[in-house]
Amino acid sequence: MTAECAECARGLDHCHGALVVHGDGGVECTAPDCDDIDPARHRMVMDCAGILPGCCVADTAVLVAS
């Protein structure tokens, strides 16, 4: 038996990946086949500094110094 997510079962447009937001405002999805980075399509939206060690450290330092 395979479990289907609720969005798939209802035929909703969505992504199974997580949307990662970078300090410079750029975004990317963890799903390699995702072609729409609209936050509404993603269950998980997270700050890169919280999940990727060293990611956006320079951006964060600039924001703190400002």
GROMACS .gro file of N, CA, C and O in nm:
model
  264
    1MET      N    1   0.084  -0.118   0.000
    1MET     CA    2   0.000   0.000   0.000
    1MET      C    3   0.089   0.125   0.000
    1MET      O    4   0.183   0.136   0.076
    2THR      N    5   0.057   0.219  -0.084
    2THR     CA    6   0.133   0.344  -0.090
    2THR      C    7   0.046   0.457  -0.035
    2THR      O    8  -0.070   0.469  -0.070
    3ALA      N    9   0.109   0.537   0.048
    3ALA     CA   10   0.037   0.651   0.102
    3ALA      C   11   0.050   0.769   0.006
    3ALA      O   12   0.156   0.792  -0.050
    4GLU      N   13  -0.057   0.839  -0.015
    4GLU     CA   14  -0.056   0.956  -0.101
    4GLU      C   15  -0.079   1.078  -0.014
    4GLU      O   16  -0.163   1.076   0.076
    5CYS      N   17  -0.005   1.185  -0.039
    5CYS     CA   18  -0.023   1.305   0.044
    5CYS      C   19  -0.160   1.366   0.014
    5CYS      O   20  -0.219   1.343  -0.092
    6ALA      N   21  -0.209   1.446   0.107
    6ALA     CA   22  -0.342   1.505   0.096
    6ALA      C   23  -0.355   1.595  -0.027
    6ALA      O   24  -0.457   1.595  -0.095
    7GLU      N   25  -0.249   1.672  -0.057
    7GLU     CA   26  -0.253   1.762  -0.173
    7GLU      C   27  -0.260   1.682  -0.303
    7GLU      O   28  -0.331   1.718  -0.396
    8CYS      N   29  -0.182   1.572  -0.310
    8CYS     CA   30  -0.186   1.485  -0.429
    8CYS      C   31  -0.326   1.425  -0.445
    8CYS      O   32  -0.380   1.423  -0.555
    9ALA      N   33  -0.382   1.377  -0.336
    9ALA     CA   34  -0.514   1.314  -0.340
    9ALA      C   35  -0.621   1.411  -0.387
    9ALA      O   36  -0.716   1.371  -0.455
   10ARG      N   37  -0.606   1.540  -0.354
   10ARG     CA   38  -0.705   1.640  -0.395
   10ARG      C   39  -0.672   1.705  -0.529
   10ARG      O   40  -0.746   1.791  -0.576
   11GLY      N   41  -0.558   1.667  -0.588
   11GLY     CA   42  -0.521   1.721  -0.718
   11GLY      C   43  -0.471   1.864  -0.713
   11GLY      O   44  -0.479   1.937  -0.812
   12LEU      N   45  -0.418   1.907  -0.597
   12LEU     CA   46  -0.370   2.044  -0.582
   12LEU      C   47  -0.227   2.058  -0.634
   12LEU      O   48  -0.145   1.967  -0.620
   13ASP      N   49  -0.197   2.173  -0.693
   13ASP     CA   50  -0.062   2.202  -0.740
   13ASP      C   51   0.024   2.233  -0.618
   13ASP      O   52  -0.003   2.327  -0.543
   14HIS      N   53   0.128   2.152  -0.595
   14HIS     CA   54   0.213   2.168  -0.479
   14HIS      C   55   0.348   2.103  -0.502
   14HIS      O   56   0.369   2.036  -0.603
   15CYS      N   57   0.439   2.125  -0.408
   15CYS     CA   58   0.573   2.067  -0.417
   15CYS      C   59   0.602   1.991  -0.288
   15CYS      O   60   0.564   2.034  -0.179
   16HIS      N   61   0.670   1.880  -0.300
   16HIS     CA   62   0.708   1.801  -0.183
   16HIS      C   63   0.841   1.844  -0.123
   16HIS      O   64   0.882   1.793  -0.020
   17GLY      N   65   0.908   1.939  -0.185
   17GLY     CA   66   1.035   1.989  -0.134
   17GLY      C   67   1.015   2.103  -0.036
   17GLY      O   68   0.904   2.147  -0.009
   18ALA      N   69   1.127   2.150   0.018
   18ALA     CA   70   1.125   2.264   0.109
   18ALA      C   71   1.183   2.386   0.036
   18ALA      O   72   1.280   2.374  -0.038
   19LEU      N   73   1.123   2.500   0.058
   19LEU     CA   74   1.171   2.624  -0.003
   19LEU      C   75   1.272   2.687   0.092
   19LEU      O   76   1.243   2.709   0.209
   20VAL      N   77   1.393   2.712   0.042
   20VAL     CA   78   1.501   2.770   0.123
   20VAL      C   79   1.518   2.915   0.082
   20VAL      O   80   1.539   2.946  -0.035
   21VAL      N   81   1.508   3.006   0.180
   21VAL     CA   82   1.520   3.150   0.157
   21VAL      C   83   1.659   3.194   0.202
   21VAL      O   84   1.699   3.171   0.316
   22HIS      N   85   1.733   3.257   0.110
   22HIS     CA   86   1.868   3.304   0.140
   22HIS      C   87   1.866   3.449   0.187
   22HIS      O   88   1.770   3.522   0.161
   23GLY      N   89   1.974   3.491   0.251
   23GLY     CA   90   1.986   3.625   0.306
   23GLY      C   91   1.975   3.734   0.202
   23GLY      O   92   1.933   3.846   0.232
   24ASP      N   93   2.011   3.704   0.078
   24ASP     CA   94   2.003   3.805  -0.028
   24ASP      C   95   1.866   3.810  -0.093
   24ASP      O   96   1.844   3.880  -0.191
   25GLY      N   97   1.770   3.731  -0.039
   25GLY     CA   98   1.635   3.729  -0.093
   25GLY      C   99   1.611   3.621  -0.196
   25GLY      O  100   1.498   3.596  -0.235
   26GLY      N  101   1.718   3.554  -0.239
   26GLY     CA  102   1.703   3.444  -0.335
   26GLY      C  103   1.638   3.324  -0.269
   26GLY      O  104   1.648   3.305  -0.147
   27VAL      N  105   1.569   3.245  -0.348
   27VAL     CA  106   1.505   3.124  -0.297
   27VAL      C  107   1.537   3.007  -0.388
   27VAL      O  108   1.562   3.024  -0.508
   28GLU      N  109   1.538   2.888  -0.329
   28GLU     CA  110   1.554   2.766  -0.407
   28GLU      C  111   1.479   2.654  -0.337
   28GLU      O  112   1.451   2.661  -0.217
   29CYS      N  113   1.445   2.553  -0.413
   29CYS     CA  114   1.370   2.440  -0.358
   29CYS      C  115   1.462   2.319  -0.349
   29CYS      O  116   1.549   2.300  -0.433
   30THR      N  117   1.438   2.237  -0.249
   30THR     CA  118   1.518   2.116  -0.231
   30THR      C  119   1.477   2.005  -0.327
   30THR      O  120   1.551   1.909  -0.343
   31ALA      N  121   1.363   2.017  -0.390
   31ALA     CA  122   1.318   1.916  -0.486
   31ALA      C  123   1.380   1.945  -0.623
   31ALA      O  124   1.360   2.053  -0.678
   32PRO      N  125   1.455   1.851  -0.677
   32PRO     CA  126   1.524   1.876  -0.804
   32PRO      C  127   1.430   1.904  -0.922
   32PRO      O  128   1.468   1.971  -1.017
   33ASP      N  129   1.309   1.856  -0.915
   33ASP     CA  130   1.215   1.874  -1.027
   33ASP      C  131   1.119   1.992  -1.007
   33ASP      O  132   1.027   2.012  -1.086
   34CYS      N  133   1.140   2.073  -0.903
   34CYS     CA  134   1.052   2.187  -0.876
   34CYS      C  135   1.085   2.301  -0.972
   34CYS      O  136   1.199   2.344  -0.982
   35ASP      N  137   0.984   2.350  -1.040
   35ASP     CA  138   1.006   2.459  -1.135
   35ASP      C  139   0.926   2.585  -1.099
   35ASP      O  140   0.921   2.680  -1.176
   36ASP      N  141   0.865   2.587  -0.983
   36ASP     CA  142   0.787   2.703  -0.939
   36ASP      C  143   0.818   2.730  -0.793
   36ASP      O  144   0.779   2.652  -0.706
   37ILE      N  145   0.889   2.838  -0.764
   37ILE     CA  146   0.932   2.865  -0.627
   37ILE      C  147   0.834   2.953  -0.549
   37ILE      O  148   0.872   3.020  -0.453
   38ASP      N  149   0.708   2.950  -0.585
   38ASP     CA  150   0.605   3.023  -0.512
   38ASP      C  151   0.591   2.962  -0.372
   38ASP      O  152   0.568   2.842  -0.359
   39PRO      N  153   0.607   3.041  -0.265
   39PRO     CA  154   0.595   2.987  -0.130
   39PRO      C  155   0.462   2.917  -0.103
   39PRO      O  156   0.456   2.824  -0.022
   40ALA      N  157   0.356   2.956  -0.170
   40ALA     CA  158   0.225   2.894  -0.148
   40ALA      C  159   0.223   2.747  -0.190
   40ALA      O  160   0.139   2.671  -0.144
   41ARG      N  161   0.316   2.705  -0.276
   41ARG     CA  162   0.321   2.566  -0.322
   41ARG      C  163   0.400   2.476  -0.228
   41ARG      O  164   0.407   2.356  -0.247
   42HIS      N  165   0.464   2.533  -0.126
   42HIS     CA  166   0.553   2.457  -0.039
   42HIS      C  167   0.503   2.454   0.104
   42HIS      O  168   0.470   2.558   0.160
   43ARG      N  169   0.500   2.335   0.163
   43ARG     CA  170   0.461   2.322   0.304
   43ARG      C  171   0.568   2.380   0.395
   43ARG      O  172   0.539   2.434   0.500
   44MET      N  173   0.694   2.362   0.354
   44MET     CA  174   0.804   2.408   0.438
   44MET      C  175   0.879   2.522   0.370
   44MET      O  176   0.923   2.509   0.257
   45VAL      N  177   0.890   2.634   0.440
   45VAL     CA  178   0.969   2.748   0.395
   45VAL      C  179   1.062   2.781   0.511
   45VAL      O  180   1.018   2.804   0.622
   46MET      N  181   1.195   2.779   0.483
   46MET     CA  182   1.290   2.800   0.592
   46MET      C  183   1.406   2.890   0.552
   46MET      O  184   1.437   2.905   0.434
   47ASP      N  185   1.466   2.950   0.651
   47ASP     CA  186   1.582   3.036   0.634
   47ASP      C  187   1.706   2.949   0.616
   47ASP      O  188   1.727   2.854   0.692
   48CYS      N  189   1.789   2.980   0.518
   48CYS     CA  190   1.905   2.897   0.488
   48CYS      C  191   2.003   2.890   0.604
   48CYS      O  192   2.065   2.786   0.627
   49ALA      N  193   2.021   2.997   0.678
   49ALA     CA  194   2.118   3.000   0.788
   49ALA      C  195   2.081   2.898   0.896
   49ALA      O  196   2.169   2.849   0.967
   50GLY      N  197   1.955   2.864   0.906
   50GLY     CA  198   1.912   2.768   1.007
   50GLY      C  199   1.932   2.623   0.967
   50GLY      O  200   1.927   2.536   1.053
   51ILE      N  201   1.958   2.597   0.840
   51ILE     CA  202   1.971   2.457   0.796
   51ILE      C  203   2.100   2.424   0.724
   51ILE      O  204   2.142   2.310   0.722
   52LEU      N  205   2.164   2.524   0.664
   52LEU     CA  206   2.286   2.498   0.587
   52LEU      C  207   2.403   2.568   0.655
   52LEU      O  208   2.417   2.690   0.646
   53PRO      N  209   2.489   2.494   0.723
   53PRO     CA  210   2.601   2.557   0.793
   53PRO      C  211   2.686   2.641   0.697
   53PRO      O  212   2.725   2.595   0.591
   54GLY      N  213   2.709   2.765   0.734
   54GLY     CA  214   2.791   2.854   0.653
   54GLY      C  215   2.717   2.925   0.542
   54GLY      O  216   2.771   3.015   0.480
   55CYS      N  217   2.595   2.889   0.514
   55CYS     CA  218   2.519   2.953   0.408
   55CYS      C  219   2.472   3.090   0.455
   55CYS      O  220   2.419   3.103   0.566
   56CYS      N  221   2.494   3.190   0.373
   56CYS     CA  222   2.449   3.327   0.401
   56CYS      C  223   2.512   3.390   0.523
   56CYS      O  224   2.461   3.487   0.576
   57VAL      N  225   2.623   3.337   0.571
   57VAL     CA  226   2.690   3.395   0.687
   57VAL      C  227   2.734   3.537   0.656
   57VAL      O  228   2.714   3.629   0.734
   58ALA      N  229   2.791   3.558   0.539
   58ALA     CA  230   2.835   3.692   0.499
   58ALA      C  231   2.716   3.788   0.490
   58ALA      O  232   2.724   3.902   0.534
   59ASP      N  233   2.604   3.739   0.437
   59ASP     CA  234   2.484   3.823   0.426
   59ASP      C  235   2.434   3.862   0.564
   59ASP      O  236   2.396   3.975   0.589
   60THR      N  237   2.435   3.767   0.658
   60THR     CA  238   2.388   3.793   0.793
   60THR      C  239   2.480   3.893   0.863
   60THR      O  240   2.434   3.984   0.929
   61ALA      N  241   2.611   3.879   0.843
   61ALA     CA  242   2.707   3.970   0.905
   61ALA      C  243   2.686   4.113   0.856
   61ALA      O  244   2.693   4.207   0.932
   62VAL      N  245   2.655   4.129   0.729
   62VAL     CA  246   2.631   4.262   0.672
   62VAL      C  247   2.505   4.322   0.732
   62VAL      O  248   2.502   4.439   0.769
   63LEU      N  249   2.401   4.240   0.748
   63LEU     CA  250   2.275   4.289   0.805
   63LEU      C  251   2.294   4.332   0.950
   63LEU      O  252   2.240   4.433   0.994
   64VAL      N  253   2.373   4.256   1.027
   64VAL     CA  254   2.396   4.288   1.167
   64VAL      C  255   2.477   4.416   1.179
   64VAL      O  256   2.453   4.499   1.265
   65ALA      N  257   2.574   4.434   1.090
   65ALA     CA  258   2.661   4.550   1.095
   65ALA      C  259   2.590   4.679   1.053
   65ALA      O  260   2.632   4.788   1.090
   66SER      N  261   2.483   4.666   0.978
   66SER     CA  262   2.413   4.786   0.926
   66SER      C  263   2.340   4.859   1.036
   66SER      O  264   2.290   4.811   1.128
   0.00000   0.00000   0.00000
